[in-house]
Short mmCIF file of C-alpha atoms and ligand atoms in Angstrom, two decimals:
data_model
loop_
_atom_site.label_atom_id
_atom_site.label_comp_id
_atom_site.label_asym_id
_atom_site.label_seq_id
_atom_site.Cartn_x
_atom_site.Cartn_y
_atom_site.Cartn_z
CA UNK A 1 -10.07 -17.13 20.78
CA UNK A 2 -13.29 -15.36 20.33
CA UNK A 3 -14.42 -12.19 22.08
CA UNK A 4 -17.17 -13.83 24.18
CA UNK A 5 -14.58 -16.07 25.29
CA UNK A 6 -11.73 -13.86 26.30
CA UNK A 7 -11.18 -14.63 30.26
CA UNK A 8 -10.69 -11.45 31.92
CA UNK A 9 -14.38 -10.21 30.70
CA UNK A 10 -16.66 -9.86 34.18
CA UNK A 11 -13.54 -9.96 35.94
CA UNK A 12 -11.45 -6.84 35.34
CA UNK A 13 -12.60 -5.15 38.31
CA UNK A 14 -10.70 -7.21 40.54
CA UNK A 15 -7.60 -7.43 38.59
CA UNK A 16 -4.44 -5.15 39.12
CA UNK A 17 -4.19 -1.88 37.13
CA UNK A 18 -1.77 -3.24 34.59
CA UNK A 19 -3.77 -6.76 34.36
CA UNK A 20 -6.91 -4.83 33.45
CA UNK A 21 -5.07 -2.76 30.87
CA UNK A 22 -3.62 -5.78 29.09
CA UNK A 23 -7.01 -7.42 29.31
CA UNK A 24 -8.22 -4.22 28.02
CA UNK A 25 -6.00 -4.32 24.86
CA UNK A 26 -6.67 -7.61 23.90
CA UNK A 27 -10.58 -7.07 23.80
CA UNK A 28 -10.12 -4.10 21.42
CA UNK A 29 -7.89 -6.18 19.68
CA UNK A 30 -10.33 -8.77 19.56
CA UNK A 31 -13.09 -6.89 18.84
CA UNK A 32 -11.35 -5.15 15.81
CA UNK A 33 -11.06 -8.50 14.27
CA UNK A 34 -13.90 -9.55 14.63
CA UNK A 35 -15.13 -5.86 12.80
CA UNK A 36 -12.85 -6.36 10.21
CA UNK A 37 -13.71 -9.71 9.72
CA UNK A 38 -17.26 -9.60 9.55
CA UNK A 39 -17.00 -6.70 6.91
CA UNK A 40 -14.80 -8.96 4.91
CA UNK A 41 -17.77 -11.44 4.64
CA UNK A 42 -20.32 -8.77 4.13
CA UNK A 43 -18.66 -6.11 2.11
CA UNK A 44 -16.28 -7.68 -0.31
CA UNK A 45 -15.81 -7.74 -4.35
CA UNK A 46 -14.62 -10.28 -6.78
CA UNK A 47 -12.59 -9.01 -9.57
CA UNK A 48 -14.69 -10.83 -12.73
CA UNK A 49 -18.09 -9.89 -10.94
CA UNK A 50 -17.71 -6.55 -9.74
CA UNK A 51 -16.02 -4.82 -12.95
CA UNK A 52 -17.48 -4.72 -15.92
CA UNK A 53 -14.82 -5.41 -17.96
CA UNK A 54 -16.66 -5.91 -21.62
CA UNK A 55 -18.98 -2.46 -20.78
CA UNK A 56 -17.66 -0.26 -24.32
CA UNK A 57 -17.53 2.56 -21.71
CA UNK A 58 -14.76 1.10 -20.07
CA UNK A 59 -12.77 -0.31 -23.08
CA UNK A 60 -9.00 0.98 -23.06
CA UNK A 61 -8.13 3.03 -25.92
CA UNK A 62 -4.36 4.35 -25.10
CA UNK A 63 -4.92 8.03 -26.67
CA UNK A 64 -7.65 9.13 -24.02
CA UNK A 65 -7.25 12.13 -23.00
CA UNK A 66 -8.35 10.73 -19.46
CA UNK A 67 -4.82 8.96 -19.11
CA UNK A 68 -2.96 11.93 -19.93
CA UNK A 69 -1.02 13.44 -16.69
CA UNK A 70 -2.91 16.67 -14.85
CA UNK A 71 -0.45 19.87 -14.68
CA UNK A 72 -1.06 18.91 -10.80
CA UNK A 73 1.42 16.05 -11.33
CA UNK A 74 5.01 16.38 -11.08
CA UNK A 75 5.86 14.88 -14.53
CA UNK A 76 2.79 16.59 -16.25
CA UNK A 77 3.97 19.60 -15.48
CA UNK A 78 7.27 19.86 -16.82
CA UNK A 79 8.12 21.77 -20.00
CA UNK A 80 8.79 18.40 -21.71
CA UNK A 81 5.90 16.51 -20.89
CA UNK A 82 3.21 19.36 -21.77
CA UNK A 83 5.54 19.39 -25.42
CA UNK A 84 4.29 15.93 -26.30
CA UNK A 85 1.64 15.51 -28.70
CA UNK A 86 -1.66 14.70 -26.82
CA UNK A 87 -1.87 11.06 -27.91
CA UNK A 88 2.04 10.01 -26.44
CA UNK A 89 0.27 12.45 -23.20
CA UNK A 90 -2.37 9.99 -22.86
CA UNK A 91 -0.11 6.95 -23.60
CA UNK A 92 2.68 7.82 -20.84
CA UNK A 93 -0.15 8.41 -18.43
CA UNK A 94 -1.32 4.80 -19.39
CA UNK A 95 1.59 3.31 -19.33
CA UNK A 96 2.84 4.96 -15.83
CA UNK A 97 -0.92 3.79 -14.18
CA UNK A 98 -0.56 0.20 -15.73
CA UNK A 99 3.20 0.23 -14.07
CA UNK A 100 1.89 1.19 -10.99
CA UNK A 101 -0.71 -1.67 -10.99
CA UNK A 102 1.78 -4.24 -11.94
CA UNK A 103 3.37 -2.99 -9.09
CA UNK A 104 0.59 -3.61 -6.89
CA UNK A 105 0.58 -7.20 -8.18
CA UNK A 106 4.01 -7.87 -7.21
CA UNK A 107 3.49 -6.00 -3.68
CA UNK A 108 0.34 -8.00 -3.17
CA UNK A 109 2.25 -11.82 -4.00
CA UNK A 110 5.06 -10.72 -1.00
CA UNK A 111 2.46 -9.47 1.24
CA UNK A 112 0.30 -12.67 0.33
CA UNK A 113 2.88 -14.77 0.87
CA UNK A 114 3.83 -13.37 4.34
CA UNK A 115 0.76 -13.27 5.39
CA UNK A 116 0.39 -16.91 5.19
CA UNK A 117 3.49 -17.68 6.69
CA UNK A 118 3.02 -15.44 9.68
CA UNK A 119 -0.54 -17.25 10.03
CA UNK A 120 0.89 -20.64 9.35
CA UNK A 121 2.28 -20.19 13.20
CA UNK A 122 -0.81 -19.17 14.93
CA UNK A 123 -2.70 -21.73 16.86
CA UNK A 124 -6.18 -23.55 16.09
CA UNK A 125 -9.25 -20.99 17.00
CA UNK A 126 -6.68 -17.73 16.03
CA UNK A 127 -9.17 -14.81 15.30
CA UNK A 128 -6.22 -13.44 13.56
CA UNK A 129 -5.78 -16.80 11.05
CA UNK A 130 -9.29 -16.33 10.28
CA UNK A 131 -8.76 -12.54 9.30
CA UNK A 132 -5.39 -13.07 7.63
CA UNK A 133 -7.35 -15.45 5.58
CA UNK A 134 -9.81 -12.88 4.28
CA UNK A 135 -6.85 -10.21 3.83
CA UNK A 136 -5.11 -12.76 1.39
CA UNK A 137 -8.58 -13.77 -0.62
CA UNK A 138 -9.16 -9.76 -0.99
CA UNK A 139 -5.40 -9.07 -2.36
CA UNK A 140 -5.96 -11.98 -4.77
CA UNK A 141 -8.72 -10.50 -5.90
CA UNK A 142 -7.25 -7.21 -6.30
CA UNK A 143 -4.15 -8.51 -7.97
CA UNK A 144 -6.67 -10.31 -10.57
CA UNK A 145 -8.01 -6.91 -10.84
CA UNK A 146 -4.99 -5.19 -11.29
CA UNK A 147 -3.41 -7.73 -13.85
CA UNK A 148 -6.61 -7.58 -15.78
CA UNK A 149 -6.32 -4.12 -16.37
CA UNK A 150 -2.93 -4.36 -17.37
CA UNK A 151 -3.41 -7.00 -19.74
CA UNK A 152 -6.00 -4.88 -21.33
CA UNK A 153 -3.59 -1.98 -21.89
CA UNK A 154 -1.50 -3.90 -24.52
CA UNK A 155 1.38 -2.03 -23.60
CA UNK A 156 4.41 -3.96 -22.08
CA UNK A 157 4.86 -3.37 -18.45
CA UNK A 158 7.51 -5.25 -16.19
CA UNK A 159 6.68 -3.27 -12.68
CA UNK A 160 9.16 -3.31 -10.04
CA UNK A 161 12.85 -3.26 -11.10
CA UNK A 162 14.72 -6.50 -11.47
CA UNK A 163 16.70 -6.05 -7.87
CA UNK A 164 13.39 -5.18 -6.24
CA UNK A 165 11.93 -8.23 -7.11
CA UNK A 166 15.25 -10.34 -5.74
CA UNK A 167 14.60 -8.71 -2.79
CA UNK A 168 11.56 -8.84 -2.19
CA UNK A 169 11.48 -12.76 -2.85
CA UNK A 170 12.69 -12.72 1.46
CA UNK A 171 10.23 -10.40 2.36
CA UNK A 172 7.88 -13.78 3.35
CA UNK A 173 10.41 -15.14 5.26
CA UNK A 174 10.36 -11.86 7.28
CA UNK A 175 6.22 -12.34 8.46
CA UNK A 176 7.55 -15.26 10.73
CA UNK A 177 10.64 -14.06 12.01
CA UNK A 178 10.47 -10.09 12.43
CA UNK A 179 6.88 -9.91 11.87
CA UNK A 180 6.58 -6.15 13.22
CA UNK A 181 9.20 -5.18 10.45
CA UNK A 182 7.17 -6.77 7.80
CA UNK A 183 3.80 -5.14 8.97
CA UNK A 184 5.73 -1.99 8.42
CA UNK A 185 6.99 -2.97 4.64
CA UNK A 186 2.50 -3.83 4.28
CA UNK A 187 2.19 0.06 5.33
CA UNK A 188 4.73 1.19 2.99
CA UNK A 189 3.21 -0.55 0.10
CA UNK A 190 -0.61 0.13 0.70
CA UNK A 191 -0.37 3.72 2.78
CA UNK A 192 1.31 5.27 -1.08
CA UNK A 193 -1.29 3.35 -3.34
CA UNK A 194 -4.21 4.09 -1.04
CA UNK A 195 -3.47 7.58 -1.27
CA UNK A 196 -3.24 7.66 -4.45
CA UNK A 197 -6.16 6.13 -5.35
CA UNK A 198 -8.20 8.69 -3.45
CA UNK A 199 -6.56 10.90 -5.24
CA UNK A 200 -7.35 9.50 -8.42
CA UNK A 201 -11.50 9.15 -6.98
CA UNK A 202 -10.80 12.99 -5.91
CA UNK A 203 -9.78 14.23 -9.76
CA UNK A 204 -13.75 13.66 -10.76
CA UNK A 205 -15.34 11.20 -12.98
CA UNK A 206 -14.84 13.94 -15.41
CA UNK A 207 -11.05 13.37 -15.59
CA UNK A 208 -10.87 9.73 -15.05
CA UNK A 209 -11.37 6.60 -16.75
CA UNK A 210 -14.60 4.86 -15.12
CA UNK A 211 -12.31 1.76 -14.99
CA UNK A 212 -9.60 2.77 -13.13
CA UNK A 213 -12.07 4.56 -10.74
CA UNK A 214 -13.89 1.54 -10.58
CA UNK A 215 -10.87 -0.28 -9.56
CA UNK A 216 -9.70 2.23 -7.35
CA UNK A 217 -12.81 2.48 -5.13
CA UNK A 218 -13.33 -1.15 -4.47
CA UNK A 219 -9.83 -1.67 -3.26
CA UNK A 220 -9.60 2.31 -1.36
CA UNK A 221 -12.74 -0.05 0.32
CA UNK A 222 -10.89 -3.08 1.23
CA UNK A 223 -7.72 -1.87 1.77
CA UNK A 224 -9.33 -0.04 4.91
CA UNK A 225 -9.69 -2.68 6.47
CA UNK A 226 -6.08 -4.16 5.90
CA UNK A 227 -4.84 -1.25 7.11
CA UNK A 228 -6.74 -0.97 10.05
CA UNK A 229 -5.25 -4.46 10.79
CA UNK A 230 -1.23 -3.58 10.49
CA UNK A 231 -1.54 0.09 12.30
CA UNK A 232 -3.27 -1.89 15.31
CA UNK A 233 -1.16 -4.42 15.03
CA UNK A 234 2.10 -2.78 15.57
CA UNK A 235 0.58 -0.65 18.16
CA UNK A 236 -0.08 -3.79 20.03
CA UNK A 237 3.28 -5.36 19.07
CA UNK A 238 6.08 -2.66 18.75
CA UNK A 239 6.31 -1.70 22.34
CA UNK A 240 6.74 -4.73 23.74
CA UNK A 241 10.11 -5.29 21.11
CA UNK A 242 13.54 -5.06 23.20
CA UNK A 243 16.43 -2.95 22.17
CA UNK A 244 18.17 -4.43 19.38
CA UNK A 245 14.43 -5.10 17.10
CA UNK A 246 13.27 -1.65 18.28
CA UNK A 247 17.04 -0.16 16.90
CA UNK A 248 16.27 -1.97 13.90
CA UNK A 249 12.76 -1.04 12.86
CA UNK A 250 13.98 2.68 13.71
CA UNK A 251 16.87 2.12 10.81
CA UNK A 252 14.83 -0.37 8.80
CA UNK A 253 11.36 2.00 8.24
CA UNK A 254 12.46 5.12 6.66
CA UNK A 255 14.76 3.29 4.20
CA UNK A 256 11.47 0.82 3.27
CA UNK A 257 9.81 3.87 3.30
CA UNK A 258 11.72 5.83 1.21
CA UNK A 259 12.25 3.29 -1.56
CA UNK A 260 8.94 2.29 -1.74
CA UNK A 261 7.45 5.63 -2.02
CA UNK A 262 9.86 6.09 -4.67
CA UNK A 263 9.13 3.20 -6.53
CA UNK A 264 5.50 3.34 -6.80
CA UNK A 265 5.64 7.37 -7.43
CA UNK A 266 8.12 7.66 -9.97
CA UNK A 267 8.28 6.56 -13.48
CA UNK A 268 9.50 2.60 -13.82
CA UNK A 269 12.90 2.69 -15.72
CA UNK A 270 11.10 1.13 -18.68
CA UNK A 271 8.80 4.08 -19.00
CA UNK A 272 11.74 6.36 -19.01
CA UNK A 273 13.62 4.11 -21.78
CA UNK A 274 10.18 3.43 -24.13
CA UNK A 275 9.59 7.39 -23.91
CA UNK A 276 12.78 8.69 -24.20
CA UNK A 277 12.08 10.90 -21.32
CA UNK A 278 14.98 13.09 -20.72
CA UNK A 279 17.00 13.81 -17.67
CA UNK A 280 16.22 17.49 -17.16
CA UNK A 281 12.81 16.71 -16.97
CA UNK A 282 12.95 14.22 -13.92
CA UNK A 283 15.06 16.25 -12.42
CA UNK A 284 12.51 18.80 -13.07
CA UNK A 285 9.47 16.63 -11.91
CA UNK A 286 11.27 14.68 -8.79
CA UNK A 287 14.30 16.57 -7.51
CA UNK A 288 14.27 19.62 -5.32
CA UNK A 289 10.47 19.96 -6.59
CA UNK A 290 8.12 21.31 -4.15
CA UNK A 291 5.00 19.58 -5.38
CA UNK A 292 6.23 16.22 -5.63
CA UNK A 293 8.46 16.19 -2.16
CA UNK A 294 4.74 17.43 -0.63
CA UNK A 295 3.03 14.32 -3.05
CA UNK A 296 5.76 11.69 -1.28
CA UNK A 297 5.05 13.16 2.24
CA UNK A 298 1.72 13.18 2.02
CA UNK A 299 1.32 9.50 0.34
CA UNK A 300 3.50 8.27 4.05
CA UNK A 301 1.81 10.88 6.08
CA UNK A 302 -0.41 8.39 8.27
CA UNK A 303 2.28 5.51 8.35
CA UNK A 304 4.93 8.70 9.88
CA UNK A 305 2.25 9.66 12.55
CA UNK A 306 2.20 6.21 13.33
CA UNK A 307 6.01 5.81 13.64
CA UNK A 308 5.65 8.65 15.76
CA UNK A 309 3.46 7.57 18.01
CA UNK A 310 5.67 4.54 18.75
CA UNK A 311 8.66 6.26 18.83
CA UNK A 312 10.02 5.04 16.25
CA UNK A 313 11.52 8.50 14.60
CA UNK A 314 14.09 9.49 16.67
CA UNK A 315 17.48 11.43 16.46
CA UNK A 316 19.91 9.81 14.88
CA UNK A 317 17.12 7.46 13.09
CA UNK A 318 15.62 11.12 11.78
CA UNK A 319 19.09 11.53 9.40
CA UNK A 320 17.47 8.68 6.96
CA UNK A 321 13.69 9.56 7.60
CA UNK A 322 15.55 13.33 5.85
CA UNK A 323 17.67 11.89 3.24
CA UNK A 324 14.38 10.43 1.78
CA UNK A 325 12.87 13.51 1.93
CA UNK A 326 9.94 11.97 4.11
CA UNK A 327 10.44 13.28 7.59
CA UNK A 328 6.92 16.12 7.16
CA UNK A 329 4.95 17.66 4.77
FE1 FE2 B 401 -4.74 -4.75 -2.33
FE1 FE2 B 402 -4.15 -4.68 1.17
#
């Protein structure tokens, strides 16, 4: 349905309060996708057009001093790390970003994947199928990106552990059935790399490679807009779940949460293996350490105010939202 042809328009001065509220909702809603929409058309990039891959100035060369880890990360600035020679600095650095962006391409095929199956159900003239559409062109784009770059690394990079993946091979499943749960697995996933790509875009070009800046400023860009689209769409969905769903989501989020924030912030296993990075010094960098429990908050902070808002962290709920360390900053 488009927004010139929602019904209650001219008439919600005669309608009852809670008529003209609902009628209300559904032309922001409306009118949000037809924002996000239109900037999809207008303000998109294509991975093999938009990055110029063959420029020498953006040629990977693993002992750059650009990949190596600022003291500002938790990792970089343990005893161990800063002990390295400067070359294996630059090449764990490498080899933790091109992790993380293999990551992204394995997030990205679930949240493609759901995406289409949640849009599969929605009727002919959805405004959401159209938008859904452009969300899952963008992430392809981005994963092309993403793979790209690892490819180029020449380093070998699995991504998400091996029971991370089984899992996440039902996460599609999930956009059709529980489709509030699965918007909150999208937030989990994109609120941590979002934030850490303006992070990255923060550091300077100084400190960072022009290709992964490159990279990270077209998708900070589109990702926007995908995350304008799952906040407002569990606003507009989660209150209207009855008991049981809403006691799920409350049990369900933090533990997504949690273990994706994890995932995509700590060393991959491999990493740890191919460096021989020792115990002491992740316990060091991710246990009981200040800077990186105030990284993880801050990488969920807008997804928790959102939870929040919908009342979604609550006592007893609040005793997993803690054991993740992700309750507040
Ligand atoms: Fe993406
Ligand atoms: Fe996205």
């Amino acid at each position: 349905m488009s927004v010139e042809a929602t019904p209650a328009f001219g008439l919600a001065d005669d309608l009852p309060e809670e008529e003209r509220l609902a009628a209300a909702d559904e032309r922001a809603w409306l009118e949000l996708l037809a924002r996000i929409s239109r900037q999809s058309v207008t303000k998109h990039f294509q991975a093999y057009v938009d990055v110029p891959w063959d420029d020498p100035t953006f040629a990977i060369d693993a002992s750059d001093p650009r990949f190596a880890l600022p003291e500002t990360d938790p990792l970089g600035a343990t005893a161990w790390y800063r002990a390295q020679p400067e070359a294996v600095r630059a090449r764990i650095g490498l080899h933790m970003l091109a992790s993380f962006m293999k990551t992204g391409v394995q997030f990205e095929s679930t949240l493609k994947r759901g995406l289409l199956e949640y849009a599969s159900q929605l009727p002919n003239g959805s405004a959401e199928f159209r938008y859904l559409y452009h969300e899952v062109i963008e992430e392809a784009q981005h994963s092309l990106m993403f793979q790209e770059f690892v490819n180029r690394t020449g380093l070998p990079v699995d991504g998400l552990p091996a029971y991370a993946r089984l899992f996440a091979r039902g996460l599609p499943r999930l956009a059709r059935r529980f489709p509030e749960l699965f918007f909150m697995f999208v937030l989990g996933g994109e609120d941590p790399i979002d934030h850490m790509q303006r992070c990255e875009l923060l550091r300077g070009e100084r400190w960072a490679h022009p290709l992964v800046r490159r990279i990270s400023q077209i998708h900070v860009i589109e990702e926007a807009r995908h995350l304008s689209f799952a906040r407002a769409y569990l606003r507009r969905n989660v209150p209207k779940l009855g008991l049981v769903r809403r006691h799920l989501l409350r049990l369900r989020t933090p533990l997504i949460l949690g273990n994706m924030a994890r995932m995509m912030m700590q060393p991959s296993a491999q990493v740890v293996r191919e460096y021989g990075i020792p115990k002491s010094a992740l316990r060091e960098a991710y246990r009981g350490n200040r800077v990186y429990a105030r990284a993880r908050s801050e990488a969920l902070g807008k997804t928790r105010a959102l939870c929040a808002e919908l009342g979604l962290v609550t006592a007893p709920y609040t005793l997993v939202w803690r054991q993740f360390g992700i309750l507040r900053s």
